[in-house]
N, CA, C and O atoms as CSV, one atom per row, in Angstrom:
chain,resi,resn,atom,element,x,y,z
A,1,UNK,N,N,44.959,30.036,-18.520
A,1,UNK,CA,C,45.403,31.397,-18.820
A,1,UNK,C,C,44.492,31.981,-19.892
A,1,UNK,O,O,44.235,31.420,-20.957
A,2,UNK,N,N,44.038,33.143,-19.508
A,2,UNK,CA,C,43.416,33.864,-20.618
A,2,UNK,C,C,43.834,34.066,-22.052
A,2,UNK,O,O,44.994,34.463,-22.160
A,3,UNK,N,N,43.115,33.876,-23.282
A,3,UNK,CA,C,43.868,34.312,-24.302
A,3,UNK,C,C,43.509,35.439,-24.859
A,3,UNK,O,O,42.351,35.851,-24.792
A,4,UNK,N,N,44.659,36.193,-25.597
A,4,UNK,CA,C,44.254,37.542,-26.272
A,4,UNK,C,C,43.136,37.529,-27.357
A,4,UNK,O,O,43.193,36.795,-28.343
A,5,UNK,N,N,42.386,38.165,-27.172
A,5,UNK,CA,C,40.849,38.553,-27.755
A,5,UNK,C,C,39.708,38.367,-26.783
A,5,UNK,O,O,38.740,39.044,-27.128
A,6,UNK,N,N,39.436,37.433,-25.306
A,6,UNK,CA,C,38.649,37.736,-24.437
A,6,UNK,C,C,38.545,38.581,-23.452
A,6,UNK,O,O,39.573,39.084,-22.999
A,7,UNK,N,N,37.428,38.871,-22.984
A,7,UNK,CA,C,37.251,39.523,-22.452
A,7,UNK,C,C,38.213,39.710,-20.765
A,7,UNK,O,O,38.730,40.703,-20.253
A,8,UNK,N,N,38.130,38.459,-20.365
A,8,UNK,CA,C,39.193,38.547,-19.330
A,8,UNK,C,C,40.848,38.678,-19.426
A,8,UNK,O,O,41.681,38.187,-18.664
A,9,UNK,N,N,41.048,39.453,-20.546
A,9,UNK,CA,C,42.267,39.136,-21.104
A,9,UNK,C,C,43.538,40.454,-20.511
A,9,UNK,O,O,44.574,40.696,-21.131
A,10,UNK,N,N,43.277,40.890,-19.698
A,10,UNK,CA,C,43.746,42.269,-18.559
A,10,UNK,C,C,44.815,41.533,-18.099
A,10,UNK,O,O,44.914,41.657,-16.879
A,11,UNK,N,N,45.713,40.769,-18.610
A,11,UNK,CA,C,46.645,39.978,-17.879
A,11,UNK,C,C,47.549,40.252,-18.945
A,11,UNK,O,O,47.235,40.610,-20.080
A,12,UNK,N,N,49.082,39.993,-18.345
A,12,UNK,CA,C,50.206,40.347,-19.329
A,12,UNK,C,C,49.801,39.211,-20.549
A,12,UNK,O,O,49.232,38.134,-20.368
A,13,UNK,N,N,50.271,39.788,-21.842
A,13,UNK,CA,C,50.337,38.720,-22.836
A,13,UNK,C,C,50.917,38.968,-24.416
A,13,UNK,O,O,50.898,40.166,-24.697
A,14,UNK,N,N,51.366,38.204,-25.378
A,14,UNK,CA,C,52.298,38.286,-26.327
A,14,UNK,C,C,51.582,37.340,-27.880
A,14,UNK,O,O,52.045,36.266,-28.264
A,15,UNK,N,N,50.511,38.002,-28.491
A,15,UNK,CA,C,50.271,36.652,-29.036
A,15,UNK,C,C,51.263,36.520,-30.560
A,15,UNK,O,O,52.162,37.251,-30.976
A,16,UNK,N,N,50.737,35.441,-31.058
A,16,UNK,CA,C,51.549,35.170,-31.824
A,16,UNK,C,C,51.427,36.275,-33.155
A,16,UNK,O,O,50.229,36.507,-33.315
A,17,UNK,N,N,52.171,36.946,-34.047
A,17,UNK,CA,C,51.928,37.651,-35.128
A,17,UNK,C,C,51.114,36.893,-35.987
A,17,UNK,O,O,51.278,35.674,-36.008
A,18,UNK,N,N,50.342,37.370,-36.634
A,18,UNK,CA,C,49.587,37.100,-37.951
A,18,UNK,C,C,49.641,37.595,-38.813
A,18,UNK,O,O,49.625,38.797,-38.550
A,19,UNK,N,N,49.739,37.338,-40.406
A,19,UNK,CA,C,49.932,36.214,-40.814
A,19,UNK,C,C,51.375,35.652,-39.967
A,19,UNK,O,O,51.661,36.500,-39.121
A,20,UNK,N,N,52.068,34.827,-39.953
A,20,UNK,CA,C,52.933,34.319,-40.005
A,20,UNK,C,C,53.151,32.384,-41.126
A,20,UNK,O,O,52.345,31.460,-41.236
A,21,UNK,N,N,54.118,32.497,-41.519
A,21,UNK,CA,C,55.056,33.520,-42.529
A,21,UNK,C,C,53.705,34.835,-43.070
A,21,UNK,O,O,52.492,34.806,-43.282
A,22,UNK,N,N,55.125,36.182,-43.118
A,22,UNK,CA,C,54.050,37.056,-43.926
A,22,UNK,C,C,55.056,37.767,-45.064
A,22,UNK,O,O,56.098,37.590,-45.695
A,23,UNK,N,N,54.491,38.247,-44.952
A,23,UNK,CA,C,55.036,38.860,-46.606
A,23,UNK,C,C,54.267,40.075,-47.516
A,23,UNK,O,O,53.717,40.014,-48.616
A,24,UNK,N,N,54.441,41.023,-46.725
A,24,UNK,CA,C,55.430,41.898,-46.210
A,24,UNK,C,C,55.044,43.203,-44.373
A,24,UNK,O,O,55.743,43.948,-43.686
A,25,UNK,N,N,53.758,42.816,-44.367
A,25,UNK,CA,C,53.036,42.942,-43.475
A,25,UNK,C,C,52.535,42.060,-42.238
A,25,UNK,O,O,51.805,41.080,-42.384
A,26,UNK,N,N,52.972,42.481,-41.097
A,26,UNK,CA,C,51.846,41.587,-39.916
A,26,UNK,C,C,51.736,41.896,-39.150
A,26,UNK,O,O,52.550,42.805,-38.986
A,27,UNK,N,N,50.793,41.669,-37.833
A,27,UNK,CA,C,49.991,42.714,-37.263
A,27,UNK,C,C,50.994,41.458,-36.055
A,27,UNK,O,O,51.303,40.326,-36.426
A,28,UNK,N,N,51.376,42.087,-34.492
A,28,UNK,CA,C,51.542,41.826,-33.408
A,28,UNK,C,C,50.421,42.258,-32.183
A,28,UNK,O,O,50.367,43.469,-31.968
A,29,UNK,N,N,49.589,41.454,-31.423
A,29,UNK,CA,C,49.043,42.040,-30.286
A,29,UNK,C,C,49.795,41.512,-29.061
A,29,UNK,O,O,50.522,40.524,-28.962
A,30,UNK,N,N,49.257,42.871,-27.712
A,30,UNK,CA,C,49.527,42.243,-26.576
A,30,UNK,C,C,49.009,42.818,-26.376
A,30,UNK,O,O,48.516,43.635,-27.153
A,31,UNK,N,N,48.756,42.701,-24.853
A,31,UNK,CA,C,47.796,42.612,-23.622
A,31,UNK,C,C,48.807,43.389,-22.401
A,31,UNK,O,O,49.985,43.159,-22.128
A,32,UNK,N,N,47.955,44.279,-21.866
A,32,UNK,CA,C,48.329,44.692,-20.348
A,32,UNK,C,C,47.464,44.976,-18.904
A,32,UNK,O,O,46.608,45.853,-18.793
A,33,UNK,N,N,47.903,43.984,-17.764
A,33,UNK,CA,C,47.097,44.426,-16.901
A,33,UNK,C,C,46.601,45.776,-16.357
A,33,UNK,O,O,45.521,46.105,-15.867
A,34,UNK,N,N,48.134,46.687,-16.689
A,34,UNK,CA,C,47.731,48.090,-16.193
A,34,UNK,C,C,48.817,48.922,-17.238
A,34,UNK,O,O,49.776,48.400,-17.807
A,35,UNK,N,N,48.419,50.286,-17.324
A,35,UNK,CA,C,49.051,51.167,-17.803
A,35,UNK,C,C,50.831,51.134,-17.536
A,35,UNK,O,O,51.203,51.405,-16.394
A,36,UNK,N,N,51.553,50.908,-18.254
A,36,UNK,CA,C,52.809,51.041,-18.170
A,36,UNK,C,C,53.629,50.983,-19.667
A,36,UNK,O,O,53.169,50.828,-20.798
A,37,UNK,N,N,55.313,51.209,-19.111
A,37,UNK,CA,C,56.038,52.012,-20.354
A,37,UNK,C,C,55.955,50.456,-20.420
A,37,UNK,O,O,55.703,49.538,-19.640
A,38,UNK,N,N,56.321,50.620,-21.844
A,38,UNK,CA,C,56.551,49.215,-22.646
A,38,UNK,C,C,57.379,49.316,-23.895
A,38,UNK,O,O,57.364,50.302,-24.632
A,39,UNK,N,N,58.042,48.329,-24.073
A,39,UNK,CA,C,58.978,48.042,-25.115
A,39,UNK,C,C,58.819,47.152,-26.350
A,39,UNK,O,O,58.796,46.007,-25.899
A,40,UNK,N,N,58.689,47.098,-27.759
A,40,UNK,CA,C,58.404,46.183,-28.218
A,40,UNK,C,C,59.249,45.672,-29.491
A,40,UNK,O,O,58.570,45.750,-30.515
A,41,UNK,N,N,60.409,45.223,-29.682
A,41,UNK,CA,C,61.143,45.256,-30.515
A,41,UNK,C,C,61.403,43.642,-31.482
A,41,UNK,O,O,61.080,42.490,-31.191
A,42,UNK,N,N,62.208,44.278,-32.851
A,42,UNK,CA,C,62.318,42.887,-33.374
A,42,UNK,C,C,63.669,43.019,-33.537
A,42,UNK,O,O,64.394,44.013,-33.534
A,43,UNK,N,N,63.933,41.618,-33.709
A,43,UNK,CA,C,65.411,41.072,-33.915
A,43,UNK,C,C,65.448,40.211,-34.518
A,43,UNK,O,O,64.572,39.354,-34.634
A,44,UNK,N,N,67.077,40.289,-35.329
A,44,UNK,CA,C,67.097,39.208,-36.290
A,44,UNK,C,C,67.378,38.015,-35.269
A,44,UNK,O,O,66.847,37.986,-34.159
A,45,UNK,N,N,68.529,36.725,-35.873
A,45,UNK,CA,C,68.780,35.617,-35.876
A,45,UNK,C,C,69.990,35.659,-34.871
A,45,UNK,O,O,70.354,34.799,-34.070
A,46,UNK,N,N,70.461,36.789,-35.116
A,46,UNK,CA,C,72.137,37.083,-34.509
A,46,UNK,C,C,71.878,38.261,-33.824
A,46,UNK,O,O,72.689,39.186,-33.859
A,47,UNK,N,N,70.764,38.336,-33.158
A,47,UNK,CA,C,69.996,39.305,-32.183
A,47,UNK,C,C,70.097,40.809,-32.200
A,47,UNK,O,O,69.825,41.561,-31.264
A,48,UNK,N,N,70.500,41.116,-33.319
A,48,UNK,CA,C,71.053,42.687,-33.391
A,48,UNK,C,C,69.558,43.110,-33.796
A,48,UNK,O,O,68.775,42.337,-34.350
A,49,UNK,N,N,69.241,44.533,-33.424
A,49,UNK,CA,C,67.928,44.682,-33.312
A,49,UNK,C,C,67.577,45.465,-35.240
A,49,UNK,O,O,68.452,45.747,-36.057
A,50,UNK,N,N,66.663,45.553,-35.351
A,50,UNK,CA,C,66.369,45.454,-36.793
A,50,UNK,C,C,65.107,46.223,-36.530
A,50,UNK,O,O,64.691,46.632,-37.614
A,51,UNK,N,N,64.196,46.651,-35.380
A,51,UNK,CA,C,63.111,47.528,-35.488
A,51,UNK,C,C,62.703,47.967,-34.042
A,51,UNK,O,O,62.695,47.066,-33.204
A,52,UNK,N,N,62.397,49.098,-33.678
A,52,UNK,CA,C,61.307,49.288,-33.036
A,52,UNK,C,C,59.768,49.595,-32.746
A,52,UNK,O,O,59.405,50.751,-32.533
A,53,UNK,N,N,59.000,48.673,-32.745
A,53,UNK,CA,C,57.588,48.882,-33.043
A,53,UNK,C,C,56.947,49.451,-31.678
A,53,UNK,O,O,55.729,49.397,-31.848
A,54,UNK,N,N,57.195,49.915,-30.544
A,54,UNK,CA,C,56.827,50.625,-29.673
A,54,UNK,C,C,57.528,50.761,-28.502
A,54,UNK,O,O,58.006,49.747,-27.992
A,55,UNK,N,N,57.681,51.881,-27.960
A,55,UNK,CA,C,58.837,52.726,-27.129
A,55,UNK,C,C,58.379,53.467,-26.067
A,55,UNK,O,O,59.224,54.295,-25.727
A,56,UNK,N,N,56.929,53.510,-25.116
A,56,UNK,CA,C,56.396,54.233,-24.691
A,56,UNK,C,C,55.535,53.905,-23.534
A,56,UNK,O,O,55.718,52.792,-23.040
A,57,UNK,N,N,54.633,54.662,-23.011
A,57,UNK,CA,C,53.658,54.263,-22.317
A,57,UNK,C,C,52.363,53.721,-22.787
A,57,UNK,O,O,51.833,54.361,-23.695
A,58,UNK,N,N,51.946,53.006,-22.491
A,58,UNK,CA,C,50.879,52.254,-22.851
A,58,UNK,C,C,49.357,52.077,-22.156
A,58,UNK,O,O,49.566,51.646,-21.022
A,59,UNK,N,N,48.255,52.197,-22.321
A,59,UNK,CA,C,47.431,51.938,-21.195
A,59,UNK,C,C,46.687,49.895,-21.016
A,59,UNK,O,O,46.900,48.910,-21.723
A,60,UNK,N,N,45.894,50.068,-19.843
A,60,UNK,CA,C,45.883,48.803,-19.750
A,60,UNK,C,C,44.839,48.484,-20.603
A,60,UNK,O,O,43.940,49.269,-20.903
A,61,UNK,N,N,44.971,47.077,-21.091
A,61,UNK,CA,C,44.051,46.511,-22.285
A,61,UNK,C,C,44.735,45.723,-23.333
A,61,UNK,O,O,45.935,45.560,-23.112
A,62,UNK,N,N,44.305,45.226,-24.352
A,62,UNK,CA,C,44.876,44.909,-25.722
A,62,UNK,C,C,45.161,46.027,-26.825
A,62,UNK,O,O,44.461,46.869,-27.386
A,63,UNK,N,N,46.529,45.650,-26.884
A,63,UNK,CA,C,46.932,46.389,-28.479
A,63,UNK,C,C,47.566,45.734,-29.446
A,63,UNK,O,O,48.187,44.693,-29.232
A,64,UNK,N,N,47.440,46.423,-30.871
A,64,UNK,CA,C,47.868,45.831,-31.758
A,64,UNK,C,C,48.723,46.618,-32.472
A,64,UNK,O,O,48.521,47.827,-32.581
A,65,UNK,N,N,50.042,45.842,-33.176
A,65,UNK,CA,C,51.083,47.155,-33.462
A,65,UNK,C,C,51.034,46.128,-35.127
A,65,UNK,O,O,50.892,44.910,-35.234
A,66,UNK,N,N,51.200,47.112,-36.179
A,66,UNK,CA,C,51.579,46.827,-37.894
A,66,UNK,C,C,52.731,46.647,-37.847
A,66,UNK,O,O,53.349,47.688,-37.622
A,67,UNK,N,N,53.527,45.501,-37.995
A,67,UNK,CA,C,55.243,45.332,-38.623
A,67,UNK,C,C,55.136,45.243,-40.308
A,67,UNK,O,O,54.590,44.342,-40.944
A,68,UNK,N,N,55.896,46.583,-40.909
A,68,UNK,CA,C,55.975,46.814,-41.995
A,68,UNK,C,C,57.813,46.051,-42.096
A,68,UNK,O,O,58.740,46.386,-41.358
A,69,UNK,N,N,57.878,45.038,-43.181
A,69,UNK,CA,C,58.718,44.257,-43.243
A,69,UNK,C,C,59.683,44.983,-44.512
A,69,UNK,O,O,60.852,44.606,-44.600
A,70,UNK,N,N,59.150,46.059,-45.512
A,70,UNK,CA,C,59.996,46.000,-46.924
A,70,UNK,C,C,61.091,46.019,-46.548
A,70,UNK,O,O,61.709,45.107,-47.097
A,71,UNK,N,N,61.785,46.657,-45.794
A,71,UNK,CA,C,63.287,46.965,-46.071
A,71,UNK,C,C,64.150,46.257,-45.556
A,71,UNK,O,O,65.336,46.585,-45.534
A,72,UNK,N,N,63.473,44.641,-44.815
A,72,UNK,CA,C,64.804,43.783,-44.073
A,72,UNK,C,C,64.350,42.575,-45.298
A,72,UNK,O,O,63.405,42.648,-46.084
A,73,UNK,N,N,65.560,41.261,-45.125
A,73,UNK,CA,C,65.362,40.463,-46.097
A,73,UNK,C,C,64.580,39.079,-45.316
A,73,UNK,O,O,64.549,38.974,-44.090
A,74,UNK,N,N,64.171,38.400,-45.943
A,74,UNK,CA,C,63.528,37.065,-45.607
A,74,UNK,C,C,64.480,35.916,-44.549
A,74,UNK,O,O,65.511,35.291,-44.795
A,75,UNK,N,N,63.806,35.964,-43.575
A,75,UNK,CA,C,64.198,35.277,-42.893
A,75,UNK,C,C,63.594,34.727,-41.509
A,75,UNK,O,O,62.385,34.960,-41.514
A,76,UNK,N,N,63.983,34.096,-40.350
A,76,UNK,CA,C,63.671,34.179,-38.862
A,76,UNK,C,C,63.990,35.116,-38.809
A,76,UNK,O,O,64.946,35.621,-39.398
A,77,UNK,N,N,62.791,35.885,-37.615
A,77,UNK,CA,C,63.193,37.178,-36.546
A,77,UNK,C,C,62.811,37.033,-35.413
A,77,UNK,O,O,62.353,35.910,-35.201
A,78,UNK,N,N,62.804,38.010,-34.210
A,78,UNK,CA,C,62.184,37.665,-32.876
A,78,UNK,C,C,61.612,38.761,-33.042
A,78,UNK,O,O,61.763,39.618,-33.914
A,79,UNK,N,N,60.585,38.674,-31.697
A,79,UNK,CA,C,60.025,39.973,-31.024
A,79,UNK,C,C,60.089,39.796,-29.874
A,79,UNK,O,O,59.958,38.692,-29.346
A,80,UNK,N,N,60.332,41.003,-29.202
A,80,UNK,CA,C,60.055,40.343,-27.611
A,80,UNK,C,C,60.086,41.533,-26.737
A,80,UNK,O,O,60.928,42.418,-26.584
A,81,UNK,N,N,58.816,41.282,-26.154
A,81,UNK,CA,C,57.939,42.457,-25.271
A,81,UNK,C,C,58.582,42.648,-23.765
A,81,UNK,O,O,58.997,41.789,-22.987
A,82,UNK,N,N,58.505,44.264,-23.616
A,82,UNK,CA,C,59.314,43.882,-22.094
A,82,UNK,C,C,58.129,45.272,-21.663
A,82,UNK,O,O,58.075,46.444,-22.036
A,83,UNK,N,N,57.447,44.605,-20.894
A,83,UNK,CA,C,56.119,45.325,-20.241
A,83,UNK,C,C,56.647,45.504,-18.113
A,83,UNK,O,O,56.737,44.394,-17.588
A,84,UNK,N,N,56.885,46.528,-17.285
A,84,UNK,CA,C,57.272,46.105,-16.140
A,84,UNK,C,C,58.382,45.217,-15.977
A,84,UNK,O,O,59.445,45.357,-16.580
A,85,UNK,N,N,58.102,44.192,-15.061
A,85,UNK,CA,C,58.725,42.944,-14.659
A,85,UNK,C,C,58.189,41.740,-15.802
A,85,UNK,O,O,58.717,40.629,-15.759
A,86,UNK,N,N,57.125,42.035,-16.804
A,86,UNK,CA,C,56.914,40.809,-17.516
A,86,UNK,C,C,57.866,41.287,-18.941
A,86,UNK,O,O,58.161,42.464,-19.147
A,87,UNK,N,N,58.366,39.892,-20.065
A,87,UNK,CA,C,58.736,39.848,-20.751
A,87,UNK,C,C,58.503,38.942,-21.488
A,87,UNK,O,O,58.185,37.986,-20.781
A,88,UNK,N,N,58.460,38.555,-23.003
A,88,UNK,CA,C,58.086,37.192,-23.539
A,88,UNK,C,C,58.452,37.979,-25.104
A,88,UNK,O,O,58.210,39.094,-25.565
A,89,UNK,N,N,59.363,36.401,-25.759
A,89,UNK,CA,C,59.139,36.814,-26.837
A,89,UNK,C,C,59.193,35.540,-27.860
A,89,UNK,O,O,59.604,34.418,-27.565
A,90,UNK,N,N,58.581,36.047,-29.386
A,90,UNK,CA,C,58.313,34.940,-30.117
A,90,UNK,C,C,58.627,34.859,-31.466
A,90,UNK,O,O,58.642,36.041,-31.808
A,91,UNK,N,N,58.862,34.249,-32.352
A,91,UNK,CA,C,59.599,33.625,-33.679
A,91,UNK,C,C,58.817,34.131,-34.751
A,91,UNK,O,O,57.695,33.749,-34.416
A,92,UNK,N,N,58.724,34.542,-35.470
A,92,UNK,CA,C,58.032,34.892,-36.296
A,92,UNK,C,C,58.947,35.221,-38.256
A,92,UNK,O,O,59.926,35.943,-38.446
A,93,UNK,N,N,58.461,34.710,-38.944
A,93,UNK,CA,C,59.304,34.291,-40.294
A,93,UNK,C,C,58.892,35.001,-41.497
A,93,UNK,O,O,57.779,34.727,-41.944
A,94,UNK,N,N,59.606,35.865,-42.092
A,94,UNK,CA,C,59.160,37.063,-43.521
A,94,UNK,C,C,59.920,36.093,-44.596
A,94,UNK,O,O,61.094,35.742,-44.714
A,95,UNK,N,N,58.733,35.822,-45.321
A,95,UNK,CA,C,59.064,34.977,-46.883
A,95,UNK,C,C,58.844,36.473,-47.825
A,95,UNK,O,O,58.000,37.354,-47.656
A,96,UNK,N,N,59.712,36.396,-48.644
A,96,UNK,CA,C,59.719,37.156,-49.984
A,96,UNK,C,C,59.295,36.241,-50.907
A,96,UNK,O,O,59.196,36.559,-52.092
């Protein structure tokens, strides 16, 4: 499977946030084969949603979205991408 940053990378994909742990900033990419609406949200532990970092149409390629963390507290959260029929999501941890 292709990974996000090559060139053949036109395939659905979710990579992991960086930094992780961060504190108070971190950047999320994904990947799309083709132009479509896309969803990209975080959640806490007890799944109630806590952000939306993108709500829209998207074109095909790699993007990268900023999660600005000040105003939730330290802990596990999720993210999890719902692109079409693909979906994936991943763990990611804010230390104060």
């Amino acid at each position: 499977r292709p990974r996000l940053g090559t060139p053949e990378a036109h395939v659905y994909g979710l990579g992991q946030n960086h930094p992780n742990p961060f504190n108070p900033v971190t950047t999320i990419r994904f990947s799309l084969p083709s132009a479509q609406r896309v969803s990209l949200k975080v959640y806490d532990v007890t799944g109630r949603e806590v952000a939306t970092l993108v709500d829209g149409n998207r074109p095909a390629g790699e993007h990268a979205v900023t999660f600005e963390a000040t105003n939730i507290a330290s802990g596990i959260y999720f993210y999890r991408l719902n692109a079409g029929e693909f979906s994936a999501t991943r763990k990611m941890i804010l230390l104060r």
